[in-house]
């Protein structure tokens, strides 16, 4: 099979036995797309690659953690799972729970979740509960409920989520034949993913499957940047709803990834995220969701500040950077429509159409 799913692909690094019944939707093995124009636009010394996690089965990297978390929940005898979510975790949990034939309940912040994500949780048959509160409130409630009832918590505080998600690092190392990129750039919300990638990079190195580690670059939205500011944010704000988190569960681990790798956790404004989001779509043909574009916005900001000027590539002539594009653009059609030019309406005749698309009739003949 071309892609048996990531637990099968990286079985020796995953907490499974021969008896484990794996719940998979053939996630992982996502494309690594070279971004020539984007590289040139951001810094002449960069060689940017886009790891397109939007091509996972439910459209985000959350599937990497969820295949592992649901597999273990079933193995441990749970009949129900629960999570708090800014959207993608609930979409993924609902799909994998449906596949496993167990129940799923999700808690989401009212009105602050992208339509595509909500539709997924609903169609897969999860019990979707909106709370009058934010993600951080939802996570606290879910933790309390799961502590008192026989329900498995499948947020990224569940260590199996991190185990599955670390496979992203393995794939990057395999794609580059064991040589880590000079930098990895990614959005940071609850900080599970940066924790997982760093764990993956270190494990592969320790196992002799790779030769180097990347410098980790993580980016929060300026209105939701607790790690950058050094304190929790009570009322986090950003249009990039997947990273609208004021008190990340894996805060310490994210700082460890930054410090051990000699990296940076920075913040980018919604305006900078929106520009990167549009640039990716318009110049590379890659449609990601707003939060994902923080990885590219952050590179732009570092480049503008001269960060790359004094850096030396480990191998080759360019500084190799992998940006993790965490989710698919179709998750959040409302923001895409708001960010782009509105369609025109004209009469159903050729002249009007040529006029509308900016061709005069003489050119068309
Ligand atoms: C969950 C998510 C993030 C944030 O990942 P964390 O592990 O919470 O830091 C970023 N982008 C997308 C699309 C997500 O779904």
Short mmCIF file of C-alpha atoms and ligand atoms in Angstrom, two decimals:
data_model
loop_
_atom_site.label_atom_id
_atom_site.label_comp_id
_atom_site.label_asym_id
_atom_site.label_seq_id
_atom_site.Cartn_x
_atom_site.Cartn_y
_atom_site.Cartn_z
CA UNK A 1 0.00 0.00 0.00
CA UNK A 2 1.35 3.42 -0.96
CA UNK A 3 0.38 5.03 2.35
CA UNK A 4 -0.66 2.65 5.13
CA UNK A 5 -1.04 5.49 7.67
CA UNK A 6 1.62 6.90 9.93
CA UNK A 7 1.41 4.37 12.79
CA UNK A 8 2.19 1.58 10.34
CA UNK A 9 4.87 3.62 8.57
CA UNK A 10 6.67 4.50 11.81
CA UNK A 11 5.55 1.56 13.93
CA UNK A 12 8.89 1.13 15.75
CA UNK A 13 8.58 4.68 17.12
CA UNK A 14 4.91 4.35 18.14
CA UNK A 15 3.43 2.97 21.38
CA UNK A 16 1.70 -0.03 19.76
CA UNK A 17 2.07 -3.80 19.98
CA UNK A 18 1.26 -6.62 17.56
CA UNK A 19 -2.16 -6.87 19.21
CA UNK A 20 -3.05 -3.21 18.82
CA UNK A 21 -5.96 -2.65 16.47
CA UNK A 22 -4.97 0.49 14.58
CA UNK A 23 -7.61 3.12 13.81
CA UNK A 24 -6.36 4.93 10.72
CA UNK A 25 -7.63 6.97 7.80
CA UNK A 26 -4.28 6.71 5.97
CA UNK A 27 -3.10 10.03 7.38
CA UNK A 28 0.39 11.46 7.06
CA UNK A 29 2.92 11.20 4.19
CA UNK A 30 1.86 14.71 3.18
CA UNK A 31 3.53 16.57 0.30
CA UNK A 32 6.57 18.78 0.70
CA UNK A 33 6.17 21.49 -1.89
CA UNK A 34 9.15 23.67 -2.92
CA UNK A 35 8.23 27.37 -2.89
CA UNK A 36 10.59 29.13 -5.29
CA UNK A 37 8.73 32.39 -5.66
CA UNK A 38 7.97 32.68 -1.98
CA UNK A 39 11.64 32.05 -1.16
CA UNK A 40 12.76 34.81 -3.51
CA UNK A 41 10.12 37.18 -2.14
CA UNK A 42 11.13 36.67 1.50
CA UNK A 43 14.94 36.44 1.39
CA UNK A 44 17.36 35.57 -1.44
CA UNK A 45 19.23 33.17 0.83
CA UNK A 46 16.19 31.08 1.75
CA UNK A 47 15.04 27.80 0.22
CA UNK A 48 11.50 27.40 1.53
CA UNK A 49 9.54 24.14 1.49
CA UNK A 50 5.87 23.89 2.42
CA UNK A 51 4.72 20.80 4.28
CA UNK A 52 1.10 20.71 3.23
CA UNK A 53 -0.66 19.23 6.24
CA UNK A 54 -4.00 20.36 4.84
CA UNK A 55 -3.90 17.18 2.76
CA UNK A 56 -4.46 14.93 5.76
CA UNK A 57 -7.82 13.09 5.74
CA UNK A 58 -9.75 15.70 7.72
CA UNK A 59 -7.71 18.61 6.39
CA UNK A 60 -5.29 19.32 9.23
CA UNK A 61 -2.28 17.88 11.03
CA UNK A 62 -4.56 16.97 13.96
CA UNK A 63 -5.11 13.60 12.25
CA UNK A 64 -1.53 12.60 13.09
CA UNK A 65 -2.25 12.79 16.78
CA UNK A 66 -5.78 11.54 16.52
CA UNK A 67 -5.00 8.20 14.84
CA UNK A 68 -2.75 7.44 17.83
CA UNK A 69 -5.08 8.85 20.52
CA UNK A 70 -8.17 7.02 19.23
CA UNK A 71 -6.22 3.80 18.66
CA UNK A 72 -5.10 3.86 22.31
CA UNK A 73 -8.50 4.95 23.63
CA UNK A 74 -10.05 1.88 21.97
CA UNK A 75 -7.22 -0.38 23.16
CA UNK A 76 -7.71 0.91 26.71
CA UNK A 77 -11.42 0.07 26.54
CA UNK A 78 -12.94 3.55 26.29
CA UNK A 79 -16.32 3.84 24.58
CA UNK A 80 -16.26 7.63 24.35
CA UNK A 81 -13.79 10.45 23.79
CA UNK A 82 -14.01 14.16 24.41
CA UNK A 83 -12.03 17.28 23.50
CA UNK A 84 -12.01 21.05 23.61
CA UNK A 85 -11.32 22.54 20.25
CA UNK A 86 -10.79 25.64 18.17
CA UNK A 87 -12.19 23.45 15.39
CA UNK A 88 -9.69 21.08 13.84
CA UNK A 89 -9.29 18.82 16.86
CA UNK A 90 -13.05 18.33 16.96
CA UNK A 91 -13.21 17.58 13.21
CA UNK A 92 -10.46 14.99 13.55
CA UNK A 93 -11.75 13.45 16.79
CA UNK A 94 -15.24 13.13 15.29
CA UNK A 95 -13.94 11.38 12.16
CA UNK A 96 -11.66 8.91 13.97
CA UNK A 97 -14.29 8.18 16.62
CA UNK A 98 -16.79 7.45 13.86
CA UNK A 99 -14.28 5.10 12.23
CA UNK A 100 -13.65 3.36 15.55
CA UNK A 101 -17.36 3.14 16.34
CA UNK A 102 -17.13 5.02 19.64
CA UNK A 103 -18.84 8.19 20.81
CA UNK A 104 -17.36 11.65 20.63
CA UNK A 105 -18.25 14.92 22.36
CA UNK A 106 -16.60 18.24 21.58
CA UNK A 107 -16.65 21.57 23.37
CA UNK A 108 -16.08 24.63 21.20
CA UNK A 109 -16.06 28.37 21.84
CA UNK A 110 -19.38 29.81 20.64
CA UNK A 111 -19.20 31.60 17.29
CA UNK A 112 -15.40 31.39 17.08
CA UNK A 113 -14.95 28.32 14.95
CA UNK A 114 -14.57 28.19 11.19
CA UNK A 115 -17.54 26.79 9.25
CA UNK A 116 -15.69 23.96 7.53
CA UNK A 117 -14.51 22.56 10.85
CA UNK A 118 -17.91 22.80 12.49
CA UNK A 119 -19.53 21.02 9.54
CA UNK A 120 -17.07 18.13 9.89
CA UNK A 121 -17.71 17.54 13.58
CA UNK A 122 -21.44 17.61 12.89
CA UNK A 123 -21.53 15.30 9.88
CA UNK A 124 -19.36 12.68 11.63
CA UNK A 125 -21.97 12.53 14.38
CA UNK A 126 -20.14 14.08 17.32
CA UNK A 127 -22.12 15.74 20.09
CA UNK A 128 -21.12 19.36 19.51
CA UNK A 129 -21.54 21.69 22.46
CA UNK A 130 -20.78 25.39 22.14
CA UNK A 131 -19.87 27.15 25.35
CA UNK A 132 -20.11 30.80 26.19
CA UNK A 133 -16.39 31.03 26.79
CA UNK A 134 -13.09 30.60 24.96
CA UNK A 135 -10.88 27.60 24.16
CA UNK A 136 -9.01 27.82 27.46
CA UNK A 137 -12.32 27.65 29.38
CA UNK A 138 -13.41 24.69 27.24
CA UNK A 139 -10.19 22.75 27.89
CA UNK A 140 -10.50 23.22 31.63
CA UNK A 141 -14.07 21.90 31.57
CA UNK A 142 -13.16 18.90 29.45
CA UNK A 143 -10.29 18.01 31.76
CA UNK A 144 -12.68 18.06 34.73
CA UNK A 145 -15.31 15.93 32.98
CA UNK A 146 -12.79 13.32 31.77
CA UNK A 147 -11.28 13.05 35.23
CA UNK A 148 -14.65 12.08 36.74
CA UNK A 149 -16.11 9.94 33.94
CA UNK A 150 -14.90 7.02 31.79
CA UNK A 151 -14.19 9.27 28.82
CA UNK A 152 -10.79 9.59 27.13
CA UNK A 153 -9.47 13.12 26.76
CA UNK A 154 -8.05 13.53 23.23
CA UNK A 155 -6.62 17.03 23.41
CA UNK A 156 -2.87 17.37 22.90
CA UNK A 157 -2.35 17.07 26.67
CA UNK A 158 -3.00 13.40 25.88
CA UNK A 159 0.56 12.08 25.41
CA UNK A 160 -0.52 9.78 22.55
CA UNK A 161 -1.43 12.84 20.48
CA UNK A 162 2.18 14.02 20.71
CA UNK A 163 3.44 10.53 19.81
CA UNK A 164 1.41 10.56 16.59
CA UNK A 165 2.24 14.15 15.72
CA UNK A 166 5.99 13.64 16.01
CA UNK A 167 5.74 11.66 12.75
CA UNK A 168 5.71 14.99 10.88
CA UNK A 169 9.37 15.44 11.80
CA UNK A 170 10.20 11.88 10.67
CA UNK A 171 8.67 12.55 7.27
CA UNK A 172 10.66 15.76 6.80
CA UNK A 173 13.87 13.96 7.73
CA UNK A 174 13.05 11.07 5.38
CA UNK A 175 12.27 13.51 2.56
CA UNK A 176 15.68 15.15 3.07
CA UNK A 177 17.51 11.84 3.52
CA UNK A 178 18.34 12.33 7.17
CA UNK A 179 19.47 15.94 7.00
CA UNK A 180 17.27 18.30 9.01
CA UNK A 181 16.35 21.62 7.41
CA UNK A 182 18.26 24.60 8.84
CA UNK A 183 14.96 25.95 10.19
CA UNK A 184 11.45 24.74 10.76
CA UNK A 185 8.74 27.39 11.00
CA UNK A 186 5.23 26.77 12.38
CA UNK A 187 2.22 28.39 14.07
CA UNK A 188 1.91 27.95 17.84
CA UNK A 189 -1.45 27.73 19.60
CA UNK A 190 -1.79 25.23 22.41
CA UNK A 191 1.85 24.33 21.59
CA UNK A 192 1.35 20.58 21.22
CA UNK A 193 2.63 20.53 17.66
CA UNK A 194 5.91 22.32 18.27
CA UNK A 195 6.42 19.96 21.22
CA UNK A 196 5.75 16.96 19.01
CA UNK A 197 8.00 18.04 16.14
CA UNK A 198 10.90 18.71 18.47
CA UNK A 199 10.41 15.31 20.09
CA UNK A 200 10.37 13.68 16.65
CA UNK A 201 13.55 15.39 15.53
CA UNK A 202 15.38 14.33 18.69
CA UNK A 203 14.13 10.72 18.56
CA UNK A 204 15.18 10.23 14.94
CA UNK A 205 18.63 11.61 15.71
CA UNK A 206 18.99 9.36 18.76
CA UNK A 207 17.95 6.34 16.67
CA UNK A 208 20.60 7.11 14.06
CA UNK A 209 17.99 7.79 11.39
CA UNK A 210 19.07 11.42 10.95
CA UNK A 211 22.22 13.49 11.34
CA UNK A 212 21.07 16.90 12.52
CA UNK A 213 18.44 19.03 14.24
CA UNK A 214 16.70 22.13 12.90
CA UNK A 215 16.38 25.51 14.58
CA UNK A 216 12.75 25.78 15.66
CA UNK A 217 10.79 28.93 14.81
CA UNK A 218 7.28 29.23 16.24
CA UNK A 219 4.78 32.04 15.74
CA UNK A 220 1.78 33.17 17.73
CA UNK A 221 -0.78 35.76 16.66
CA UNK A 222 -0.07 39.14 18.28
CA UNK A 223 -3.47 39.17 20.04
CA UNK A 224 -2.88 35.64 21.39
CA UNK A 225 0.82 35.60 22.23
CA UNK A 226 1.15 34.41 25.83
CA UNK A 227 4.53 32.71 25.32
CA UNK A 228 6.04 35.79 23.67
CA UNK A 229 4.62 38.16 26.27
CA UNK A 230 5.41 35.86 29.19
CA UNK A 231 1.93 35.76 30.69
CA UNK A 232 -1.45 34.12 30.00
CA UNK A 233 -3.94 36.17 27.97
CA UNK A 234 -7.49 36.24 29.36
CA UNK A 235 -9.26 37.23 26.19
CA UNK A 236 -7.11 36.12 23.22
CA UNK A 237 -7.94 37.65 19.85
CA UNK A 238 -7.03 36.84 16.24
CA UNK A 239 -8.86 35.97 13.03
CA UNK A 240 -6.58 32.91 12.87
CA UNK A 241 -8.97 30.98 15.12
CA UNK A 242 -6.85 27.80 15.29
CA UNK A 243 -4.24 29.68 17.34
CA UNK A 244 -6.62 31.81 19.38
CA UNK A 245 -5.36 30.40 22.69
CA UNK A 246 -4.39 32.42 25.75
CA UNK A 247 -2.88 29.78 28.01
CA UNK A 248 -1.15 26.99 26.04
CA UNK A 249 -1.14 23.57 27.69
CA UNK A 250 2.36 22.77 26.37
CA UNK A 251 3.87 26.18 27.17
CA UNK A 252 6.98 24.80 28.93
CA UNK A 253 7.68 22.25 26.21
CA UNK A 254 7.42 24.94 23.53
CA UNK A 255 9.99 27.02 25.39
CA UNK A 256 12.22 23.96 25.66
CA UNK A 257 12.00 23.36 21.90
CA UNK A 258 12.90 26.99 21.29
CA UNK A 259 15.80 27.05 23.76
CA UNK A 260 17.29 23.63 23.00
CA UNK A 261 17.30 24.37 19.26
CA UNK A 262 18.49 27.96 19.58
CA UNK A 263 15.26 29.13 17.98
CA UNK A 264 12.63 31.83 18.33
CA UNK A 265 9.01 32.04 19.38
CA UNK A 266 7.74 35.31 17.98
CA UNK A 267 4.46 36.96 17.16
CA UNK A 268 2.89 38.28 13.98
CA UNK A 269 -0.06 40.62 13.57
CA UNK A 270 -3.30 39.60 11.90
CA UNK A 271 -2.36 41.92 9.05
CA UNK A 272 0.96 40.10 8.55
CA UNK A 273 -0.78 36.72 8.71
CA UNK A 274 -3.35 37.85 6.13
CA UNK A 275 -0.64 39.06 3.74
CA UNK A 276 1.20 35.73 3.98
CA UNK A 277 -2.09 33.83 3.54
CA UNK A 278 -2.85 35.71 0.34
CA UNK A 279 0.75 35.45 -0.93
CA UNK A 280 0.79 31.67 -0.51
CA UNK A 281 -2.45 31.31 -2.43
CA UNK A 282 -1.62 33.85 -5.14
CA UNK A 283 2.03 33.00 -5.82
CA UNK A 284 2.39 29.32 -4.92
CA UNK A 285 -1.11 27.98 -5.52
CA UNK A 286 -1.27 26.75 -1.95
CA UNK A 287 -4.45 27.39 0.00
CA UNK A 288 -3.95 27.03 3.74
CA UNK A 289 -6.01 28.31 6.62
CA UNK A 290 -5.08 31.62 8.27
CA UNK A 291 -3.30 30.10 11.30
CA UNK A 292 -1.01 28.09 9.00
CA UNK A 293 0.14 31.25 7.24
CA UNK A 294 1.63 32.50 10.52
CA UNK A 295 4.61 30.25 9.71
CA UNK A 296 5.30 32.25 6.54
CA UNK A 297 4.41 35.63 8.09
CA UNK A 298 6.94 34.90 10.81
CA UNK A 299 9.69 34.18 8.27
CA UNK A 300 8.92 37.47 6.56
CA UNK A 301 9.16 39.32 9.86
CA UNK A 302 12.47 37.68 10.80
CA UNK A 303 13.83 38.40 7.34
CA UNK A 304 12.78 42.08 7.60
CA UNK A 305 14.64 42.27 10.91
CA UNK A 306 17.84 40.89 9.35
CA UNK A 307 17.63 37.57 11.18
CA UNK A 308 18.83 35.48 8.23
CA UNK A 309 21.65 37.79 7.15
CA UNK A 310 24.28 36.27 9.42
CA UNK A 311 23.12 32.64 9.30
CA UNK A 312 25.11 29.94 7.52
CA UNK A 313 23.52 26.91 5.81
CA UNK A 314 24.52 23.57 7.30
CA UNK A 315 24.69 21.96 3.86
CA UNK A 316 24.24 23.44 0.41
CA UNK A 317 24.27 27.09 -0.51
CA UNK A 318 20.86 28.16 0.80
CA UNK A 319 19.23 28.23 4.19
CA UNK A 320 16.66 25.47 3.98
CA UNK A 321 13.37 26.20 5.79
CA UNK A 322 10.31 24.00 6.13
CA UNK A 323 7.04 25.79 6.91
CA UNK A 324 4.34 23.60 8.40
CA UNK A 325 1.06 24.56 6.71
CA UNK A 326 -1.08 23.04 9.43
CA UNK A 327 -4.55 23.16 7.88
CA UNK A 328 -6.40 23.41 4.56
CA UNK A 329 -7.79 26.74 3.36
CA UNK A 330 -11.21 25.19 2.69
CA UNK A 331 -11.66 24.86 6.44
CA UNK A 332 -12.35 28.56 6.62
CA UNK A 333 -14.06 29.77 3.44
CA UNK A 334 -15.44 32.88 5.15
CA UNK A 335 -11.98 34.33 5.74
CA UNK A 336 -10.89 33.51 2.19
CA UNK A 337 -13.88 35.31 0.75
CA UNK A 338 -13.25 38.31 2.99
CA UNK A 339 -9.56 38.47 2.04
CA UNK A 340 -10.03 38.27 -1.73
CA UNK A 341 -11.65 40.31 -4.47
CA UNK A 342 -15.41 39.77 -4.74
CA UNK A 343 -16.76 38.17 -7.94
CA UNK A 344 -18.37 40.49 -10.51
CA UNK A 345 -21.86 40.09 -11.92
CA UNK A 346 -22.40 41.09 -15.55
CA UNK A 347 -24.89 40.46 -18.36
CA UNK A 348 -24.61 37.10 -20.13
CA UNK A 349 -22.88 38.42 -23.24
CA UNK A 350 -19.34 38.29 -24.57
CA UNK A 351 -18.63 42.02 -24.60
CA UNK A 352 -19.54 42.43 -20.97
CA UNK A 353 -17.44 39.40 -20.02
CA UNK A 354 -14.34 40.56 -21.91
CA UNK A 355 -14.75 43.94 -20.32
CA UNK A 356 -15.06 42.40 -16.87
CA UNK A 357 -11.93 40.24 -17.22
CA UNK A 358 -9.95 43.15 -18.61
CA UNK A 359 -9.64 42.07 -22.28
CA UNK A 360 -10.76 44.48 -24.97
CA UNK A 361 -12.63 42.94 -27.92
CA UNK A 362 -9.87 43.61 -30.47
CA UNK A 363 -7.34 41.55 -28.49
CA UNK A 364 -9.76 38.67 -28.20
CA UNK A 365 -10.30 38.29 -31.95
C1 LIG B 1 -4.29 23.12 16.13
C2 LIG B 1 -3.79 24.00 15.07
C3 LIG B 1 -2.68 24.86 15.23
C4 LIG B 1 -1.98 25.00 16.53
O1 LIG B 1 -1.31 23.83 16.93
P1 LIG B 1 -0.93 23.65 18.48
O2 LIG B 1 -0.48 22.26 18.59
O3 LIG B 1 -2.19 23.93 19.24
O4 LIG B 1 0.12 24.67 18.78
C5 LIG B 1 -2.24 25.58 14.14
N1 LIG B 1 -2.86 25.52 12.96
C6 LIG B 1 -3.93 24.72 12.76
C7 LIG B 1 -4.56 24.71 11.43
C8 LIG B 1 -4.42 23.94 13.80
O5 LIG B 1 -5.50 23.17 13.59
#
